[in-house]
Coordinates of C-alpha atoms in Angstrom, one line a residue:
M360 CA -2.8 -89.0 75.0
N361 CA -5.8 -87.5 73.2
R362 CA -9.0 -89.3 72.2
T363 CA -7.8 -90.1 68.6
Q364 CA -4.4 -91.5 69.8
A365 CA -6.2 -93.6 72.4
A366 CA -8.4 -95.0 69.7
L367 CA -5.4 -95.8 67.5
H368 CA -3.4 -97.5 70.2
A369 CA -6.4 -99.7 71.0
L370 CA -6.3 -101.1 67.4
P371 CA -4.0 -103.8 66.1
S372 CA -1.0 -102.1 64.5
D373 CA -1.8 -103.3 61.0
L374 CA -5.6 -103.1 61.1
I375 CA -5.9 -99.7 59.4
N376 CA -3.6 -100.9 56.6
K377 CA -5.6 -104.1 56.1
L378 CA -8.9 -102.2 56.0
C379 CA -7.6 -99.6 53.5
R380 CA -6.6 -102.5 51.2
S381 CA -9.9 -104.4 51.6
K382 CA -12.6 -104.2 49.0
V383 CA -16.1 -103.4 49.9
T384 CA -18.9 -105.9 49.5
R385 CA -21.2 -104.1 47.0
L386 CA -24.9 -104.8 47.4
S387 CA -27.8 -104.5 45.1
L388 CA -31.2 -103.0 45.7
K389 CA -32.6 -106.5 45.4
Q390 CA -30.3 -107.9 48.1
M391 CA -31.2 -105.1 50.5
Y392 CA -34.9 -105.5 49.8
T393 CA -34.9 -109.3 50.2
L394 CA -33.0 -109.2 53.4
G395 CA -35.2 -106.5 54.8
R396 CA -38.3 -108.4 54.0
H397 CA -36.9 -111.5 55.6
V398 CA -36.2 -109.6 58.8
L399 CA -39.7 -108.0 58.9
E400 CA -41.6 -111.2 58.0
S401 CA -39.8 -113.2 60.7
K402 CA -41.2 -110.7 63.3
N403 CA -38.2 -111.6 65.5
Q404 CA -35.5 -109.1 66.5
G405 CA -33.1 -112.0 66.4
A406 CA -33.3 -111.9 62.6
L407 CA -31.4 -108.7 62.7
V408 CA -28.3 -110.6 63.8
I409 CA -27.4 -111.5 60.2
P410 CA -27.3 -107.9 58.9
A411 CA -25.7 -106.7 62.1
V412 CA -22.8 -109.2 61.7
F413 CA -22.4 -108.0 58.1
L414 CA -22.3 -104.4 59.1
H415 CA -19.8 -105.1 61.8
Q416 CA -17.4 -106.4 59.2
E417 CA -18.3 -104.0 56.4
L418 CA -18.5 -100.6 58.1
P419 CA -14.8 -100.4 59.1
I420 CA -13.8 -101.0 55.4
R421 CA -16.2 -98.3 54.1
L422 CA -15.1 -95.9 56.8
S423 CA -11.4 -96.5 55.9
H424 CA -12.2 -95.6 52.3
A425 CA -13.6 -92.3 53.4
L426 CA -10.4 -91.8 55.5
K427 CA -8.3 -92.5 52.5
M428 CA -10.1 -89.7 50.5
L429 CA -9.4 -87.2 53.3
N430 CA -5.7 -88.0 53.2
S431 CA -5.0 -88.3 49.5
N432 CA -3.6 -86.0 46.9
M433 CA -7.1 -85.8 45.5
L434 CA -8.0 -83.4 48.3
P435 CA -8.4 -80.0 46.7
V436 CA -5.5 -77.6 47.3
N437 CA -5.2 -76.1 50.8
M438 CA -8.1 -78.2 52.2
A439 CA -5.8 -80.5 54.2
D440 CA -4.7 -77.5 56.2
M441 CA -8.2 -76.5 57.3
P442 CA -8.9 -77.4 61.0
N443 CA -12.2 -78.9 60.0
F444 CA -10.6 -81.5 57.8
Q445 CA -8.0 -82.5 60.3
H446 CA -10.7 -83.0 62.9
I447 CA -12.9 -85.0 60.5
A448 CA -10.1 -87.4 59.5
R449 CA -9.5 -88.1 63.2
S450 CA -13.2 -88.7 63.8
Y451 CA -13.2 -91.4 61.1
L452 CA -10.4 -93.1 62.9
E453 CA -12.4 -93.0 66.1
D454 CA -15.4 -94.5 64.3
I455 CA -13.3 -97.3 63.0
S456 CA -12.0 -98.0 66.5
M457 CA -15.4 -98.0 68.1
V458 CA -16.8 -100.6 65.5
T459 CA -13.8 -102.9 65.5
Q460 CA -13.5 -103.0 69.3
M461 CA -17.1 -104.0 69.7
P462 CA -17.6 -107.8 69.8
K463 CA -19.2 -109.4 66.8
P464 CA -23.0 -108.9 67.3
S465 CA -23.7 -112.6 66.9
T466 CA -26.5 -112.8 69.6
P467 CA -29.7 -110.7 70.0
Q468 CA -28.2 -109.0 73.1
L469 CA -25.0 -108.0 71.3
Q470 CA -27.0 -106.9 68.3
E471 CA -28.9 -104.5 70.5
E472 CA -25.6 -103.1 71.8
F473 CA -24.4 -102.8 68.3
T474 CA -27.5 -100.9 67.2
V475 CA -26.9 -98.4 70.0
L476 CA -23.5 -97.8 68.5
L477 CA -25.0 -97.4 65.0
R478 CA -27.2 -94.6 66.2
N479 CA -24.2 -92.8 67.6
L480 CA -22.3 -93.4 64.3
E481 CA -25.2 -92.1 62.3
Q482 CA -25.2 -88.8 64.2
R483 CA -21.5 -88.4 64.0
H484 CA -21.6 -89.2 60.3
K485 CA -24.2 -86.5 59.7
I486 CA -22.1 -83.9 61.5
K487 CA -19.0 -84.9 59.6
I488 CA -20.7 -84.5 56.2
L489 CA -22.0 -81.1 57.2
A490 CA -18.5 -80.1 58.4
I491 CA -16.9 -81.2 55.1
S492 CA -19.2 -78.9 53.1
R493 CA -18.8 -76.1 55.6
G494 CA -15.0 -76.5 55.6
F495 CA -15.0 -76.3 51.8
R496 CA -17.0 -73.0 52.0
E497 CA -14.5 -71.7 54.5
L498 CA -11.7 -72.4 52.1
L499 CA -13.5 -70.6 49.2
D500 CA -14.3 -67.7 51.4
K501 CA -10.7 -67.4 52.4
V502 CA -9.5 -67.5 48.8
Q503 CA -12.2 -65.1 47.7
S504 CA -11.1 -62.6 50.4
E505 CA -7.5 -62.9 49.1
C506 CA -8.6 -62.3 45.5
T507 CA -10.9 -59.4 46.2
Q508 CA -8.2 -57.7 48.2
Q509 CA -5.9 -58.0 45.2
D510 CA -3.6 -60.3 47.3
P511 CA -4.0 -63.7 45.7
G512 CA -0.9 -65.0 47.5
T513 CA -0.4 -68.7 46.8
N514 CA -4.0 -69.0 45.5
Q515 CA -4.2 -71.9 43.0
L516 CA -7.9 -72.0 42.7
F517 CA -8.9 -68.8 40.9
Y518 CA -7.6 -66.5 38.2
H519 CA -8.7 -63.2 36.8
N520 CA -10.1 -63.4 33.3
G521 CA -10.3 -59.7 32.8
K522 CA -13.9 -59.5 33.9
G523 CA -13.6 -61.0 37.4
W524 CA -12.2 -63.9 39.4
T525 CA -13.2 -67.4 38.2
I526 CA -12.2 -71.0 39.0
E527 CA -9.3 -72.6 37.3
P528 CA -10.7 -75.3 35.0
E529 CA -8.3 -78.0 36.3
A530 CA -9.0 -77.0 39.9
D531 CA -12.7 -77.1 39.3
K532 CA -12.3 -80.6 37.8
A533 CA -10.2 -81.8 40.7
I534 CA -12.7 -80.5 43.3
Q535 CA -15.6 -82.2 41.5
T536 CA -13.7 -85.5 41.3
F537 CA -12.9 -85.4 45.0
F538 CA -16.4 -84.6 46.2
N539 CA -18.0 -87.1 43.7
R540 CA -15.9 -89.9 45.1
F541 CA -16.1 -88.8 48.8
Y542 CA -19.9 -88.2 48.8
T543 CA -20.5 -91.5 46.9
I544 CA -18.5 -93.4 49.6
N545 CA -20.6 -91.8 52.3
L546 CA -23.8 -92.3 50.5
G547 CA -23.4 -96.1 50.6
T548 CA -22.3 -96.0 54.3
R549 CA -25.3 -94.0 55.4
L550 CA -27.7 -96.3 53.4
L551 CA -26.4 -99.4 55.2
I552 CA -26.6 -97.8 58.6
G553 CA -30.0 -96.3 57.9
E554 CA -31.4 -99.6 56.6
H555 CA -30.5 -101.4 59.8
L556 CA -31.8 -98.7 62.1
A557 CA -35.1 -98.4 60.1
L558 CA -35.6 -102.2 60.4
H559 CA -34.9 -102.1 64.1
D560 CA -36.5 -98.9 65.2
R561 CA -39.4 -98.4 62.7
G562 CA -40.1 -101.9 61.5
L563 CA -39.6 -101.0 57.8
N564 CA -36.9 -101.3 55.2
L565 CA -35.7 -98.3 53.3
V566 CA -35.3 -100.3 50.1
Q567 CA -38.8 -101.2 49.0
R568 CA -41.2 -101.3 46.0
V569 CA -42.1 -97.7 45.5
N570 CA -44.7 -95.8 43.4
P571 CA -42.9 -92.9 41.7
L572 CA -46.2 -91.1 41.1
S573 CA -47.1 -91.1 44.7
I574 CA -43.6 -89.9 45.7
S575 CA -43.8 -87.2 42.9
K576 CA -47.0 -85.8 44.4
S577 CA -45.4 -85.6 47.8
A578 CA -42.4 -83.9 46.4
I579 CA -44.6 -81.4 44.6
R580 CA -46.4 -80.4 47.8
D581 CA -43.1 -80.0 49.6
A582 CA -41.5 -77.9 46.9
Q583 CA -44.6 -75.7 46.5
K584 CA -44.6 -75.0 50.2
V585 CA -41.0 -73.9 50.2
C586 CA -41.5 -71.8 47.1
A587 CA -44.7 -70.1 48.4
A588 CA -43.0 -69.3 51.7
H589 CA -40.0 -67.8 49.9
Y590 CA -41.9 -65.6 47.4
G591 CA -45.0 -64.9 49.6
Q592 CA -47.5 -66.1 47.0
A593 CA -48.8 -69.2 45.4
A594 CA -46.1 -71.4 43.8
P595 CA -46.3 -72.6 40.1
S596 CA -48.8 -75.4 39.5
V597 CA -47.5 -78.7 38.4
L598 CA -49.2 -80.7 35.6
I599 CA -48.5 -84.5 35.9
H600 CA -48.8 -86.7 32.9
T601 CA -48.3 -90.5 33.0
P602 CA -49.7 -93.2 30.8
N603 CA -49.4 -95.7 33.8
P604 CA -50.2 -94.3 37.3
D605 CA -49.3 -97.7 38.8
I606 CA -45.6 -97.7 37.9
S607 CA -43.5 -99.4 40.6
T608 CA -39.8 -100.1 41.0
T609 CA -37.4 -101.1 43.7
Y610 CA -35.7 -98.1 45.1
V611 CA -35.1 -96.0 48.3
E612 CA -38.1 -93.7 48.7
E613 CA -36.2 -90.9 50.4
F614 CA -33.6 -90.9 47.6
L615 CA -36.3 -90.5 45.0
H616 CA -38.2 -87.9 46.9
R617 CA -35.1 -85.9 47.5
N618 CA -34.1 -85.8 43.8
I619 CA -37.6 -85.0 42.5
Y620 CA -37.9 -82.3 45.2
E621 CA -34.6 -80.8 44.2
L622 CA -35.5 -80.6 40.5
L623 CA -39.0 -79.2 41.2
K624 CA -37.5 -76.6 43.7
N625 CA -35.1 -75.4 41.0
A626 CA -37.9 -75.3 38.4
M627 CA -40.2 -73.3 40.6
R628 CA -37.5 -70.9 41.6
A629 CA -36.5 -70.3 37.9
T630 CA -40.1 -69.9 36.9
S631 CA -40.9 -67.5 39.8
E632 CA -37.8 -65.3 39.2
T633 CA -38.3 -65.2 35.5
H634 CA -42.0 -64.3 35.6
L635 CA -42.3 -62.2 38.7
K636 CA -41.4 -58.5 39.0
N637 CA -41.6 -56.8 42.4
G638 CA -43.7 -59.8 43.5
S639 CA -46.3 -59.5 40.7
P640 CA -46.6 -61.8 37.6
V641 CA -45.4 -60.4 34.3
S642 CA -46.3 -61.7 30.9
L643 CA -43.4 -62.7 28.7
G644 CA -45.4 -64.2 25.9
L645 CA -44.7 -67.7 26.8
S646 CA -47.3 -70.5 27.0
S647 CA -49.9 -70.1 29.6
A648 CA -52.1 -72.6 31.4
S649 CA -55.2 -73.6 29.5
S650 CA -58.7 -73.2 31.1
E651 CA -58.3 -76.7 32.4
T652 CA -55.1 -75.9 34.3
T653 CA -55.9 -72.6 35.9
S654 CA -54.9 -72.3 39.6
K655 CA -54.2 -69.7 42.3
S656 CA -50.8 -69.1 40.6
N657 CA -50.7 -67.0 37.4
L658 CA -47.2 -68.4 36.6
P659 CA -46.7 -70.9 33.8
P660 CA -47.2 -74.4 35.1
I661 CA -44.4 -76.9 35.5
K662 CA -44.9 -80.2 33.7
L663 CA -43.9 -83.6 35.1
V664 CA -44.0 -86.6 32.8
L665 CA -43.6 -90.1 34.3
V666 CA -43.0 -93.0 31.9
D667 CA -42.3 -96.7 32.4
G668 CA -39.7 -98.0 29.9
G669 CA -38.2 -101.4 29.4
E670 CA -35.0 -100.6 31.2
D671 CA -35.7 -97.3 33.0
V672 CA -38.4 -95.4 34.8
T673 CA -37.9 -91.8 33.7
I674 CA -39.2 -88.6 35.1
K675 CA -39.1 -85.5 33.0
I676 CA -39.6 -82.1 34.7
S677 CA -40.0 -79.1 32.3
D678 CA -40.2 -75.4 33.2
E679 CA -40.5 -72.1 31.5
G680 CA -38.0 -70.4 33.7
G681 CA -35.8 -68.7 31.1
G682 CA -33.3 -71.5 30.6
M683 CA -29.5 -71.3 30.7
A684 CA -26.8 -70.5 28.2
L685 CA -25.0 -73.6 26.8
S686 CA -21.7 -72.2 28.2
Q687 CA -23.2 -72.3 31.7
M688 CA -24.5 -75.8 31.7
D689 CA -21.3 -77.5 33.1
K690 CA -21.4 -75.1 36.1
I691 CA -24.6 -76.7 37.5
W692 CA -22.6 -79.8 38.4
S693 CA -19.8 -77.8 39.9
Y694 CA -19.3 -77.7 43.7
V695 CA -17.7 -74.2 43.3
H696 CA -20.4 -72.5 41.2
S697 CA -23.3 -73.7 43.2
G698 CA -23.9 -72.0 46.6
D699 CA -24.1 -68.4 47.6
S700 CA -24.2 -65.3 45.5
S701 CA -20.6 -64.3 45.6
D702 CA -18.8 -63.3 42.4
L703 CA -16.7 -66.4 42.6
R704 CA -19.6 -68.8 43.3
Q705 CA -22.4 -67.7 41.1
P706 CA -25.9 -69.0 42.0
L707 CA -28.1 -70.8 39.5
S708 CA -30.1 -67.7 39.2
A709 CA -27.1 -65.9 37.8
T710 CA -26.9 -68.4 35.0
R711 CA -30.6 -68.4 34.1
Q712 CA -31.7 -65.9 31.5
V713 CA -34.8 -63.8 31.7
A714 CA -37.0 -64.8 28.8
P715 CA -37.6 -62.0 26.3
K716 CA -41.0 -61.2 24.9
I717 CA -41.9 -63.2 21.8
T718 CA -44.5 -62.5 19.2
S719 CA -46.1 -65.9 19.0
T720 CA -47.2 -68.2 21.8
T721 CA -46.5 -72.0 21.9
T722 CA -49.2 -74.6 22.2
P723 CA -49.9 -75.4 25.9
F724 CA -49.0 -78.8 27.1
Q725 CA -51.9 -81.1 26.5
P726 CA -52.2 -84.6 28.1
S727 CA -53.0 -87.5 25.8
S728 CA -56.2 -88.2 27.7
P729 CA -58.0 -86.7 30.7
N730 CA -57.4 -89.8 32.7
T731 CA -53.6 -89.6 32.6
S732 CA -52.9 -86.1 33.8
T733 CA -53.2 -84.3 37.1
L734 CA -52.9 -80.6 38.0
H735 CA -51.2 -79.8 41.3
T736 CA -51.9 -76.3 42.5
S737 CA -50.1 -74.5 45.3
K738 CA -52.2 -74.0 48.4
V739 CA -50.8 -71.2 50.6
S740 CA -52.3 -70.0 53.9
E741 CA -53.0 -66.3 54.4
P742 CA -50.0 -65.7 56.8
E743 CA -47.7 -67.2 54.2
T744 CA -49.0 -65.0 51.3
N745 CA -49.2 -61.8 53.3
S746 CA -45.8 -61.8 54.8
R747 CA -42.7 -63.2 53.0
K748 CA -40.9 -65.7 55.1
V749 CA -37.1 -65.4 55.1
L750 CA -35.6 -68.8 55.1
Q751 CA -32.3 -69.3 56.8
P752 CA -29.4 -70.4 54.7
A753 CA -28.6 -74.1 55.2
D754 CA -26.5 -76.9 53.7
S755 CA -27.9 -79.3 51.2
M756 CA -25.6 -82.0 52.7
T757 CA -28.2 -82.7 55.3
V758 CA -29.4 -85.4 52.9
M759 CA -26.2 -87.2 53.6
G760 CA -27.1 -87.5 57.3
G761 CA -29.3 -90.1 58.9
L762 CA -31.9 -92.1 56.9
A763 CA -33.4 -93.9 59.8
S764 CA -35.6 -91.0 61.1
E765 CA -38.9 -90.1 59.5
A766 CA -37.9 -86.4 59.2
K767 CA -36.6 -85.2 55.8
D768 CA -34.1 -82.6 57.0
Y769 CA -33.5 -81.2 53.4
L770 CA -37.0 -79.8 53.5
D771 CA -35.7 -77.2 55.9
L772 CA -33.4 -75.8 53.3
P773 CA -34.0 -72.5 51.6
L774 CA -35.2 -72.3 48.0
S775 CA -31.7 -71.5 46.7
G776 CA -28.1 -71.0 47.7
S777 CA -28.0 -74.2 49.7
G778 CA -24.8 -75.7 48.2
H779 CA -24.4 -79.0 46.5
G780 CA -28.0 -79.8 45.5
L781 CA -27.8 -80.8 41.8
P782 CA -24.3 -82.5 42.0
L783 CA -25.5 -84.6 44.9
A784 CA -28.8 -85.4 43.2
R785 CA -26.8 -86.8 40.2
L786 CA -24.6 -88.9 42.5
I787 CA -27.8 -90.4 44.1
A788 CA -29.3 -91.1 40.7
R789 CA -26.1 -92.9 39.5
Y790 CA -25.6 -94.9 42.7
F791 CA -27.7 -97.8 41.4
G792 CA -27.3 -97.3 37.7
G793 CA -29.6 -94.4 37.0
D794 CA -28.7 -90.9 35.9
L795 CA -29.7 -87.2 35.9
S796 CA -29.3 -84.8 33.0
L797 CA -30.5 -81.4 32.1
I798 CA -31.2 -79.8 28.6
S799 CA -31.8 -76.1 28.6
M800 CA -33.2 -73.7 25.9
E801 CA -31.8 -70.2 26.7
G802 CA -34.6 -67.7 26.6
Y803 CA -37.3 -70.3 27.3
G804 CA -36.8 -73.0 29.9
T805 CA -35.1 -76.2 31.1
D806 CA -36.0 -79.9 30.9
S807 CA -34.6 -82.3 33.6
Y808 CA -34.5 -86.0 33.1
L809 CA -34.2 -88.3 36.1
S810 CA -33.8 -92.0 35.2
L811 CA -34.1 -95.0 37.5
Y812 CA -32.5 -98.2 36.3
R813 CA -35.0 -101.1 36.6
D814 CA -32.4 -103.8 37.1
D815 CA -32.5 -104.2 40.8
D816 CA -29.5 -106.6 40.6
H817 CA -27.3 -103.7 39.7
L818 CA -24.6 -103.3 42.4
E819 CA -23.7 -100.1 44.3
N820 CA -21.6 -97.6 42.3
F821 CA -18.8 -97.6 45.0
P822 CA -15.4 -96.1 44.1
E823 CA -12.5 -98.5 43.6
V824 CA -9.5 -98.8 45.9
D825 CA -6.5 -96.5 45.1
E826 CA -3.1 -97.8 46.3
E827 CA -1.6 -94.4 46.3
M828 CA -4.2 -93.3 48.8
E829 CA -3.3 -96.2 51.0
A830 CA 0.3 -95.1 51.4
E831 CA -0.8 -91.6 52.3
V832 CA -3.1 -93.0 55.0
D833 CA -0.1 -94.9 56.4
V834 CA 1.8 -91.7 56.8
F835 CA -1.2 -89.9 58.4
V836 CA -1.7 -92.7 61.0
N837 CA 1.9 -92.9 61.9
D838 CA 2.1 -89.1 62.4
L839 CA -0.9 -89.3 64.8
L840 CA 0.7 -92.1 66.8
V841 CA 4.0 -90.2 67.4
E842 CA 2.6 -86.7 67.7
P843 CA 2.3 -85.2 71.3
S844 CA -1.3 -84.9 72.3
S845 CA -0.8 -81.2 73.1
A846 CA -0.1 -80.5 69.5
R847 CA -3.5 -81.7 68.5
G848 CA -5.6 -80.7 71.4
S849 CA -7.6 -82.9 73.7
S850 CA -10.9 -82.5 71.9
S851 CA -12.6 -81.6 68.7
Y852 CA -15.9 -80.1 67.7
L853 CA -17.1 -83.6 66.9
E854 CA -16.7 -84.7 70.6
S855 CA -19.2 -82.3 72.1
P856 CA -22.5 -81.2 70.8
G857 CA -22.0 -77.8 72.4
H858 CA -18.7 -77.1 70.7
R859 CA -18.9 -75.3 67.4
T860 CA -16.5 -74.5 64.6
P861 CA -16.0 -70.8 63.8
A862 CA -18.2 -71.2 60.7
S863 CA -21.2 -72.5 62.6
N864 CA -21.3 -69.4 64.8
S865 CA -22.2 -67.2 61.9
T866 CA -25.6 -65.9 61.2
S867 CA -26.0 -68.4 58.3
T868 CA -26.1 -71.4 60.6
S869 CA -29.1 -73.5 59.7
K870 CA -31.7 -75.0 61.9
T871 CA -30.7 -78.4 60.4
E872 CA -27.1 -78.0 61.5
D873 CA -28.4 -77.1 65.0
K874 CA -30.6 -80.2 65.1
S875 CA -27.7 -82.4 63.9
A876 CA -25.3 -81.1 66.5
S877 CA -27.8 -81.4 69.4
A878 CA -28.6 -85.0 68.4
L879 CA -25.0 -86.1 68.9

């Protein structure tokens, strides 16, 4: 009997069925913030018993919803046959078993034991999310190889349009639907685990009153550092304009930092690639910084506007990075078209257009008053400017890992080609009622709008239960119970930090993935 079968046999026969049919308890930012403040103000670890008991009941339900997604007909074609996905589904069953077999953490001592389990679950969760994204890339690489060798076989993902291989529109839509639902489920799970661990280990709550201006400044510094390291020279400056520097709202600081950072990183990359030639700036006739906004960088500055509306706090990030054609806009939300630079998965740079020379210049961005704008310039050390640092490819899904630690793993990612950056950013924005949208002017630049919904009573945007998925999970569980252990193997890559999937042995393995695996 292997590990997964042992976990299943330890569970009541109908428990998985009940969990799959149970509805999650959706929380609001206000509820999380209020409970977190209560725990911190009590200055008593015993106060963590209440959220621990809730997590003990809620986590198995949320984990079962993720399990349903991995065993549903929504799973993109051929993905169910990939070894990674088979291992991941079993790992979710093991997680459910570990939580449900632990006694209810109704005392401080049991709460401490439960917290130890949560740390383990957080690391396992991080590795599963990385493996999901990696497994998807494995599938695309396999299909790409078949297509380029003129042997499509049973390929149902791509077709030849006369110019090259491209994704089937229906397949692209199905893939986007699956990952949107799956990542949203896991986003809520990691937030609950991260909140409890942050309260216990660091004495702070993740959901708090945040200052978007302060977070924007931090994201600017981080994005400029990555951009400068990639191109070997000063990154574009960022001009901030806000009529109210003291804007505050209830939110998760890391979520906001991650989204602003993602948008700035894309804007800086587009600006640099449009206005640099062989490492030197080129003039394209676009607006240049005024004498008040000069910096080490000769590139057009990026503008960040932060406003406080009645319903929303909105952040607008504008660049002069050449823009995108209207026909390419939908691809920025695709999990297929974002990623590496293969013919089948075009990077964002392939869709951005180099701006042509124009005869007239536009009026530079001018703040309404000197007191409401700030210029952020890129400060790069000599070693960074004199030798271009090659960043290792990584996976943007590291943001789906643990929230409890102070480290922001996504800052280790390269400037581009990291995978699901923008699609995931939009899911994060929408999770508590906000949104993310882009408007692009081909030949000039792109405006990104990130909105935060101010109603902190808005509940999590958690996907609904699907009865068809429940039946498919029943079949999956029954198959595992009757299948000989030798057919599945006695271990999986999730059971040992030293064991790797084939994909993780490639030269593109990221430092983030290494850190995640070693932490298990």
